[in-house]
PDB file of C-alpha atoms in Angstrom:
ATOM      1  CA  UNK A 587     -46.967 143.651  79.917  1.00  0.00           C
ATOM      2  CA  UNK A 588     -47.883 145.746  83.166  1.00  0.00           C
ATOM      3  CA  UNK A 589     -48.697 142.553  84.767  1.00  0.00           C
ATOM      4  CA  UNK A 590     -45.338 141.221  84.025  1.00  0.00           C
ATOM      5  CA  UNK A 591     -43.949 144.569  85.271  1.00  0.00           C
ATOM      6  CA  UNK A 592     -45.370 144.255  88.488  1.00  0.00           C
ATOM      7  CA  UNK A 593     -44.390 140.479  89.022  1.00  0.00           C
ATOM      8  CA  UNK A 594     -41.053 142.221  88.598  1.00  0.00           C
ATOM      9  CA  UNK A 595     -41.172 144.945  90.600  1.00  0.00           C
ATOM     10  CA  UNK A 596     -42.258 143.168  93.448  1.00  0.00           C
ATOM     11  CA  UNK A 597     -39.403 140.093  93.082  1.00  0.00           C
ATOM     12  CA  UNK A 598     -37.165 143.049  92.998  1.00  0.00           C
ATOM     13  CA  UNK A 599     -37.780 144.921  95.802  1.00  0.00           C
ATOM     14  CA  UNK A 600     -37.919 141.384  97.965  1.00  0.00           C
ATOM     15  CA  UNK A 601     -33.902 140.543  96.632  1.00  0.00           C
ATOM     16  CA  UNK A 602     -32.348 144.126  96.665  1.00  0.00           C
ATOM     17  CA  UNK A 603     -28.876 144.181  95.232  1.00  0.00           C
ATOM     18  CA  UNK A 604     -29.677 140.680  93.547  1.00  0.00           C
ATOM     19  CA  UNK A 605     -32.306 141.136  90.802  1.00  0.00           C
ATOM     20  CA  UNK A 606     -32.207 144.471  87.889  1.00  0.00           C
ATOM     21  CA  UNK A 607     -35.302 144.169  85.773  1.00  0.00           C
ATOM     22  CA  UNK A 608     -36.336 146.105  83.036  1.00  0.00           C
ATOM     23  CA  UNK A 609     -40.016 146.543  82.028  1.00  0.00           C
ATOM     24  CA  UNK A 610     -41.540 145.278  79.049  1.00  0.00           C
ATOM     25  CA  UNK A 611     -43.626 147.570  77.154  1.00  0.00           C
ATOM     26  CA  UNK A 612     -46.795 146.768  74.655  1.00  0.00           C
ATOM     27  CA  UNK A 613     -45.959 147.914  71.681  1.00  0.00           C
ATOM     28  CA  UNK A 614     -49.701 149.089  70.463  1.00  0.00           C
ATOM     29  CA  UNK A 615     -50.553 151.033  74.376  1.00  0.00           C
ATOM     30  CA  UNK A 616     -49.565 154.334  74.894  1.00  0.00           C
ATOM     31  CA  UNK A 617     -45.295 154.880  74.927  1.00  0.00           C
ATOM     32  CA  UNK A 618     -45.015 157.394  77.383  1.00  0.00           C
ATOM     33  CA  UNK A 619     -47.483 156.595  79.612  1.00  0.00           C
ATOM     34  CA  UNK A 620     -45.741 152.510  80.105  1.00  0.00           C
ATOM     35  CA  UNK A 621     -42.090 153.913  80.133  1.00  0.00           C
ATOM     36  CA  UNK A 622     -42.917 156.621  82.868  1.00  0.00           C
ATOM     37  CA  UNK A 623     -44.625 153.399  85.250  1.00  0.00           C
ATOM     38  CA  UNK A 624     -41.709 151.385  84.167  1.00  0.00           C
ATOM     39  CA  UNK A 625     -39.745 154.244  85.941  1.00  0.00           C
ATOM     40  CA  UNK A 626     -41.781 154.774  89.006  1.00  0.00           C
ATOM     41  CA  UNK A 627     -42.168 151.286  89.621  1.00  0.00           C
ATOM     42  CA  UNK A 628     -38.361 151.154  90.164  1.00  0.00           C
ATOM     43  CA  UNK A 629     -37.038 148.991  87.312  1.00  0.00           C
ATOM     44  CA  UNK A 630     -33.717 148.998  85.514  1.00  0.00           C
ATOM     45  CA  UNK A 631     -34.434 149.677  81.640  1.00  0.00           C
ATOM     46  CA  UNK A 632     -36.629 149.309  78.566  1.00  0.00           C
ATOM     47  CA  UNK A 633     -36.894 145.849  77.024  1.00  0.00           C
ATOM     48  CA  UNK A 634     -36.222 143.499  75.743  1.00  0.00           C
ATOM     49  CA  UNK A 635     -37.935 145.227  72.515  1.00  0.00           C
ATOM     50  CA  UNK A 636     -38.917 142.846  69.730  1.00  0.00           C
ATOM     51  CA  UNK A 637     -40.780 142.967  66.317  1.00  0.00           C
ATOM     52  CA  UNK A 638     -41.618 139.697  65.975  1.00  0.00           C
ATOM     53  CA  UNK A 639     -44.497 139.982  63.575  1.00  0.00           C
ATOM     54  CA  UNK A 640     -43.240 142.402  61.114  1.00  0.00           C
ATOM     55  CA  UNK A 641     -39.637 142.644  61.386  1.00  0.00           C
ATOM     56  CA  UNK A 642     -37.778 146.005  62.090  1.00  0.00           C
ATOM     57  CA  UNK A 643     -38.104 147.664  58.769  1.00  0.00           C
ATOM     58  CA  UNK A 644     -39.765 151.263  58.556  1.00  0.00           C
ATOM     59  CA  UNK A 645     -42.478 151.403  60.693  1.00  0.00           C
ATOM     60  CA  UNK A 646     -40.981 150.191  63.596  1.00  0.00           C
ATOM     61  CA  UNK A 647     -38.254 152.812  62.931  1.00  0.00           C
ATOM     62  CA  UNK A 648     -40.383 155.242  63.263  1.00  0.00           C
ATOM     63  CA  UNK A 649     -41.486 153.482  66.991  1.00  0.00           C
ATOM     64  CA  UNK A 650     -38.546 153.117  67.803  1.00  0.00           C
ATOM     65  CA  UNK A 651     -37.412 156.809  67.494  1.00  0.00           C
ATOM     66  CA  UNK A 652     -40.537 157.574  69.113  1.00  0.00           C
ATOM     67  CA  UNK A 653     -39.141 155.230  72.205  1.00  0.00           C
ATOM     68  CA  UNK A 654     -35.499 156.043  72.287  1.00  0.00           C
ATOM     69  CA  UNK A 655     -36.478 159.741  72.781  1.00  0.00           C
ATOM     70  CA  UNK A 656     -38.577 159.217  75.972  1.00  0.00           C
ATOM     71  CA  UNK A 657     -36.214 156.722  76.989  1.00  0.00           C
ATOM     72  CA  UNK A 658     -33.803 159.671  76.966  1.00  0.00           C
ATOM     73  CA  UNK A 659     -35.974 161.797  78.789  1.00  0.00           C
ATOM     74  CA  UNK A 660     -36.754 158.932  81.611  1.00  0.00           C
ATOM     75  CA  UNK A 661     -32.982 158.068  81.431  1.00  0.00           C
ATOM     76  CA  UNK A 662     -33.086 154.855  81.115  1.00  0.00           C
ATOM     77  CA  UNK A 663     -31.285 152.206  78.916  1.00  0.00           C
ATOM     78  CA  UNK A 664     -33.280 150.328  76.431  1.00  0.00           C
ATOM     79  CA  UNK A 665     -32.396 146.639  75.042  1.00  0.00           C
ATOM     80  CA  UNK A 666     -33.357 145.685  72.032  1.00  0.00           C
ATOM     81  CA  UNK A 667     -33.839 142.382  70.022  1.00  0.00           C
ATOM     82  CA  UNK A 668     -31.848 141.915  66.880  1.00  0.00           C
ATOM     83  CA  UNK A 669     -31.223 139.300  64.473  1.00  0.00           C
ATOM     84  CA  UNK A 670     -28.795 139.088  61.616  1.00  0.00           C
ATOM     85  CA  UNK A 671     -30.553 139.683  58.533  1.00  0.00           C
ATOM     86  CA  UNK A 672     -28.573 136.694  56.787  1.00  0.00           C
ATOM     87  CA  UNK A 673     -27.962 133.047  57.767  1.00  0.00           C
ATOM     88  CA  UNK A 674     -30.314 130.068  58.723  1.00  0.00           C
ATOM     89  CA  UNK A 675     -34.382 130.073  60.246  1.00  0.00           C
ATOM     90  CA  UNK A 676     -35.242 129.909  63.829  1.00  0.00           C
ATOM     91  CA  UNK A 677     -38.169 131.025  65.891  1.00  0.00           C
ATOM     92  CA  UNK A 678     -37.987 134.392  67.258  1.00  0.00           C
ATOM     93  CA  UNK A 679     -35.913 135.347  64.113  1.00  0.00           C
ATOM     94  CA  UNK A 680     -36.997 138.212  61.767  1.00  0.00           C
ATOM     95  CA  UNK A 681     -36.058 140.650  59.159  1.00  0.00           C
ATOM     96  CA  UNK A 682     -33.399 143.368  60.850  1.00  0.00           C
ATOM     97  CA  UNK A 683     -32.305 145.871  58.323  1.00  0.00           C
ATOM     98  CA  UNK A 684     -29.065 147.097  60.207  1.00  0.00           C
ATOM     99  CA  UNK A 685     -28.883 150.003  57.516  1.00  0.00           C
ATOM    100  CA  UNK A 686     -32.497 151.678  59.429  1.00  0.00           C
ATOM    101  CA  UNK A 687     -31.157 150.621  62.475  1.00  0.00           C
ATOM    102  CA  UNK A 688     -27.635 152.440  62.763  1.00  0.00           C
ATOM    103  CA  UNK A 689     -29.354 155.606  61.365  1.00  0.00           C
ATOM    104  CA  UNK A 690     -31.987 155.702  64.234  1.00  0.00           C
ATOM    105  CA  UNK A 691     -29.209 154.680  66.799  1.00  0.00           C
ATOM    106  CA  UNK A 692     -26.932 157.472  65.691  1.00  0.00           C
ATOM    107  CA  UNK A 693     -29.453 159.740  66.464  1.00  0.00           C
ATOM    108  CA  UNK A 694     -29.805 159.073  70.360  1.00  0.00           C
ATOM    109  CA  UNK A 695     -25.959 159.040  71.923  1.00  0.00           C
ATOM    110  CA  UNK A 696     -27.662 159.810  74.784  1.00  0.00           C
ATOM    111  CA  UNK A 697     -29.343 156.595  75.102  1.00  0.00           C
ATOM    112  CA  UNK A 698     -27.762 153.235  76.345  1.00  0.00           C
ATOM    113  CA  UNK A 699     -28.843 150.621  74.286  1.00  0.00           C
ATOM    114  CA  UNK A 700     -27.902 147.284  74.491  1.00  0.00           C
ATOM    115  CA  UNK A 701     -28.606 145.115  71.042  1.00  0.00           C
ATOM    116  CA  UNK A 702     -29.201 141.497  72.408  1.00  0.00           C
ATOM    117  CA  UNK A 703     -27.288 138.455  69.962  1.00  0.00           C
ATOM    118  CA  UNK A 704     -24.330 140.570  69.348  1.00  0.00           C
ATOM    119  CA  UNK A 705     -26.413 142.996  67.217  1.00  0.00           C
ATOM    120  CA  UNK A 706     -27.429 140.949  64.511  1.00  0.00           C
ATOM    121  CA  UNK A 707     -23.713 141.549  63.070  1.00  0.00           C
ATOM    122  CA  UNK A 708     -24.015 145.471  63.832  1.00  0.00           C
ATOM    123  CA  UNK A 709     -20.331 144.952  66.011  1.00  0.00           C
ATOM    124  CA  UNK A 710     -18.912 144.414  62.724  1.00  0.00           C
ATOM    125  CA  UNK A 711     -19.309 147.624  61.131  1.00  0.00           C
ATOM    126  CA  UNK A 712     -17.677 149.309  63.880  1.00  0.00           C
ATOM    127  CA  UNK A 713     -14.586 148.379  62.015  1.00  0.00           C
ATOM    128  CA  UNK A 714     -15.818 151.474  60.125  1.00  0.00           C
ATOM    129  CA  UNK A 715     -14.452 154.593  62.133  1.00  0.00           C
ATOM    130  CA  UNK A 716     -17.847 156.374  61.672  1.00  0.00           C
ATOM    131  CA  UNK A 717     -19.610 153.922  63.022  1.00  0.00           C
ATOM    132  CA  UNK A 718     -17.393 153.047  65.804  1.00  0.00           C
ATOM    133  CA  UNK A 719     -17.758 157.063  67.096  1.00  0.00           C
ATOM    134  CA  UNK A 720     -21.581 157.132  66.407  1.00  0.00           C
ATOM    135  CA  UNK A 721     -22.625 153.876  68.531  1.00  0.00           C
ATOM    136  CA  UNK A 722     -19.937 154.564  71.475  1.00  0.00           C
ATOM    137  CA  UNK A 723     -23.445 153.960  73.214  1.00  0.00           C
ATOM    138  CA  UNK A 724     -23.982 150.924  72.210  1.00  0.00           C
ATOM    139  CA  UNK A 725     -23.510 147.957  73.836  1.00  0.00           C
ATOM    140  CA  UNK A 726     -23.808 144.285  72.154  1.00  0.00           C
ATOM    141  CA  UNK A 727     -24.687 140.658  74.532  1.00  0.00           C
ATOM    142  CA  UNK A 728     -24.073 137.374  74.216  1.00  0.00           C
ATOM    143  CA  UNK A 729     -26.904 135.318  74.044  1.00  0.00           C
ATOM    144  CA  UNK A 730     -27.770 132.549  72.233  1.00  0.00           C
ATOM    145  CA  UNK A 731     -24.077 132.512  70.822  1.00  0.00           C
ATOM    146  CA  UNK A 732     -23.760 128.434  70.621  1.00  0.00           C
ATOM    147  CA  UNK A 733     -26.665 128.594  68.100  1.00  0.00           C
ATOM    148  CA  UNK A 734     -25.083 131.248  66.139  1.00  0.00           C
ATOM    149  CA  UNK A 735     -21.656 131.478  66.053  1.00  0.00           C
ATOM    150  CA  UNK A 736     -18.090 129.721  65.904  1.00  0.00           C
ATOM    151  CA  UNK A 737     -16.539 130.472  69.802  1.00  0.00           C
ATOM    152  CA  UNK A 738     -13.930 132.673  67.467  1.00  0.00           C
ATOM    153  CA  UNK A 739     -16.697 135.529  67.842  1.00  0.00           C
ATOM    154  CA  UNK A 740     -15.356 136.262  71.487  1.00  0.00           C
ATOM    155  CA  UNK A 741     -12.069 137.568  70.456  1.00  0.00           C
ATOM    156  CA  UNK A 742     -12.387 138.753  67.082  1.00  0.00           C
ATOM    157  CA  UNK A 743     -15.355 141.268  69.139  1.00  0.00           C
ATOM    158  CA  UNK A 744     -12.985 142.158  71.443  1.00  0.00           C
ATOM    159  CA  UNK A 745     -10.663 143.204  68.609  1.00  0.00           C
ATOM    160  CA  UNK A 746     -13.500 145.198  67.142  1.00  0.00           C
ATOM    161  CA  UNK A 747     -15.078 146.813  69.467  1.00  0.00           C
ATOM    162  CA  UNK A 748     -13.500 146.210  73.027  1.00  0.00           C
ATOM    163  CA  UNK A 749     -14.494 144.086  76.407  1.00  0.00           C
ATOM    164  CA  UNK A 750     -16.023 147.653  77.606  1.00  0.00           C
ATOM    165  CA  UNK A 751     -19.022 147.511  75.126  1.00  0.00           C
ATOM    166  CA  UNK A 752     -19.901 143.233  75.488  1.00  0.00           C
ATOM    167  CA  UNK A 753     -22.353 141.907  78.091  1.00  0.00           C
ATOM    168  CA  UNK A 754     -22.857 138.803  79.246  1.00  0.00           C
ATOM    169  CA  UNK A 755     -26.349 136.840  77.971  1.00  0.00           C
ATOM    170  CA  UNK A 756     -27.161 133.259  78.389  1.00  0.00           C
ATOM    171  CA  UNK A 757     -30.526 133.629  76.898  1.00  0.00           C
ATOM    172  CA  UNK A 758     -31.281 131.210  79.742  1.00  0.00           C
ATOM    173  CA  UNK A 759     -33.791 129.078  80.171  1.00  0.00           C
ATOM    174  CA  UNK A 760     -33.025 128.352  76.567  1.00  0.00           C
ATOM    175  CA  UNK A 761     -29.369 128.165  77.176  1.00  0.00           C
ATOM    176  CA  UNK A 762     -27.616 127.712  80.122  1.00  0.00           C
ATOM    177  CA  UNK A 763     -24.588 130.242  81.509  1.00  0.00           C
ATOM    178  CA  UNK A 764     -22.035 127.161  81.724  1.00  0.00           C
ATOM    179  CA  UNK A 765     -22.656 126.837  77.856  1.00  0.00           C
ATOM    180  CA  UNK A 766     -20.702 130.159  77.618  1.00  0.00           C
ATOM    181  CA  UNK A 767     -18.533 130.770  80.456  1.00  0.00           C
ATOM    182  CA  UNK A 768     -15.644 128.866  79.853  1.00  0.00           C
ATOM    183  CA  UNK A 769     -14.749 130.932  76.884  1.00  0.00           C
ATOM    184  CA  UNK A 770     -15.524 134.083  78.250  1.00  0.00           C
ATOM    185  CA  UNK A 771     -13.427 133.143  80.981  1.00  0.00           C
ATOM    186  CA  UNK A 772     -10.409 132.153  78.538  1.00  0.00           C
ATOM    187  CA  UNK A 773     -10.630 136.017  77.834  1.00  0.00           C
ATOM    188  CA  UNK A 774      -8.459 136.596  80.932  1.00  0.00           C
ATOM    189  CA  UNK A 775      -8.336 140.353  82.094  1.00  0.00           C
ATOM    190  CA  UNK A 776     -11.885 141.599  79.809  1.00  0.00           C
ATOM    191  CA  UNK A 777     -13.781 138.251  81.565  1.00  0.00           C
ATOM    192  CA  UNK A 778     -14.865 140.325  84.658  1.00  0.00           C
ATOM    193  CA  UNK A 779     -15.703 143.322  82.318  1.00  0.00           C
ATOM    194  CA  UNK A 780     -18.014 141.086  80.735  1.00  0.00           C
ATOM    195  CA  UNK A 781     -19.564 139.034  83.080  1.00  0.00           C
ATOM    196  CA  UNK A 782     -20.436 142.248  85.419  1.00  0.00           C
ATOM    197  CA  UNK A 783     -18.471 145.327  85.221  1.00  0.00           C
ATOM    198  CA  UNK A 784     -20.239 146.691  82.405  1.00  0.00           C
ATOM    199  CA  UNK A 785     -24.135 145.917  83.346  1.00  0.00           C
ATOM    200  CA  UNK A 786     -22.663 147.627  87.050  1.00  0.00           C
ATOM    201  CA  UNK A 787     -21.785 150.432  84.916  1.00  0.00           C
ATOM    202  CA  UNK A 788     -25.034 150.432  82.998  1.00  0.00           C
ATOM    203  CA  UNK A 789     -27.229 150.172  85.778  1.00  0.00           C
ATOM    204  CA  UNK A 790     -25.094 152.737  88.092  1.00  0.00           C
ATOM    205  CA  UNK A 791     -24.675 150.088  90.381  1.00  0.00           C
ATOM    206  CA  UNK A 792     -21.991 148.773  92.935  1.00  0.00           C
TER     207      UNK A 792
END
């Protein structure tokens, strides 16, 4: 993981205004100590956070509250890997109970987080008032859509939830960007909020 940060760092600082990276993290080394080099080395965020081995159930809830409150304190957003807890197999999919992770969310308003494949389904429940106000924070991405979803998802989650809270994710190299564009781009005025206003506004960037 630190090696990986550093690779980072250093491609960053050569392409200024070009590359954003976050720093990955180790999930069984010291929390504070990885988040506060991921700071000082310059990068962007936390993530992308996984539990691949176990699945997020309630031991990783209790990491993750552990993480979201230094993330807080560092100020920096944190994305995190979710799958939806129904549906068919793939690699790289496990167990998400949505139920543990909306409570732990709720908790940190402060936080940015951005939950990678559209949340695992967590957009939908912000059909529920309460959950719309309590993850106002929360920001859902794109990737790996094609394997996932009819290309109906990009306008029924702009009726949930808004452009404002979508980013752009191509999951690349799995999937390419032109494998999503055009129907981003059929989205007319939100497009541009996708595609970049939002990560500028994440990152506090021009």
């Amino acid at each position: 993981a630190q090696m990986h940060n550093d690779y980072l760092a250093a491609v960053q600082n050569q392409h200024k205004d070009k590359i954003f990276s976050f720093g990955a993290i180790a999930l069984d080394r010291d929390l504070y100590e990885q988040i506060k080099l991921i700071k000082e080395l310059g990068l962007y965020g936390i993530g992308e956070i996984a539990f691949y081995s176990t699945g997020f159930n309630e031991v990783e809830e209790t990491f993750l509250v552990k993480l979201l409150g230094i993330a807080e304190r560092m100020g920096l957003p944190v994305c995190l890997h979710v799958n939806e807890p129904i549906g068919h197999l793939y690699n790289g999919k496990y167990y998400t109970d949505l139920r543990r992770l909306y409570a732990v969310l709720s908790e940190y308003p402060a936080v940015t987080v951005i939950c990678s494949h559209w949340g695992g389904g967590l957009l939908f429940y912000e059909l529920m008032p309460e959950v719309l106000q309590s993850l106002k924070h929360v920001y859902y991405d794109t990737a790996a859509t094609p394997f996932l979803y009819k290309n109906d998802i990009y306008k029924i989650a702009l009726d949930i939830c808004g452009s404002e809270k979508i980013l752009f994710g191509s999951d690349f190299p799995l999937l390419d960007s032109s494998r999503y564009r055009h129907y981003i781009e059929s989205l007319g005025d939100s497009a541009n909020t996708i595609l970049s206003k939002n990560c500028k506004k994440i990152l506090s960037i021009v």
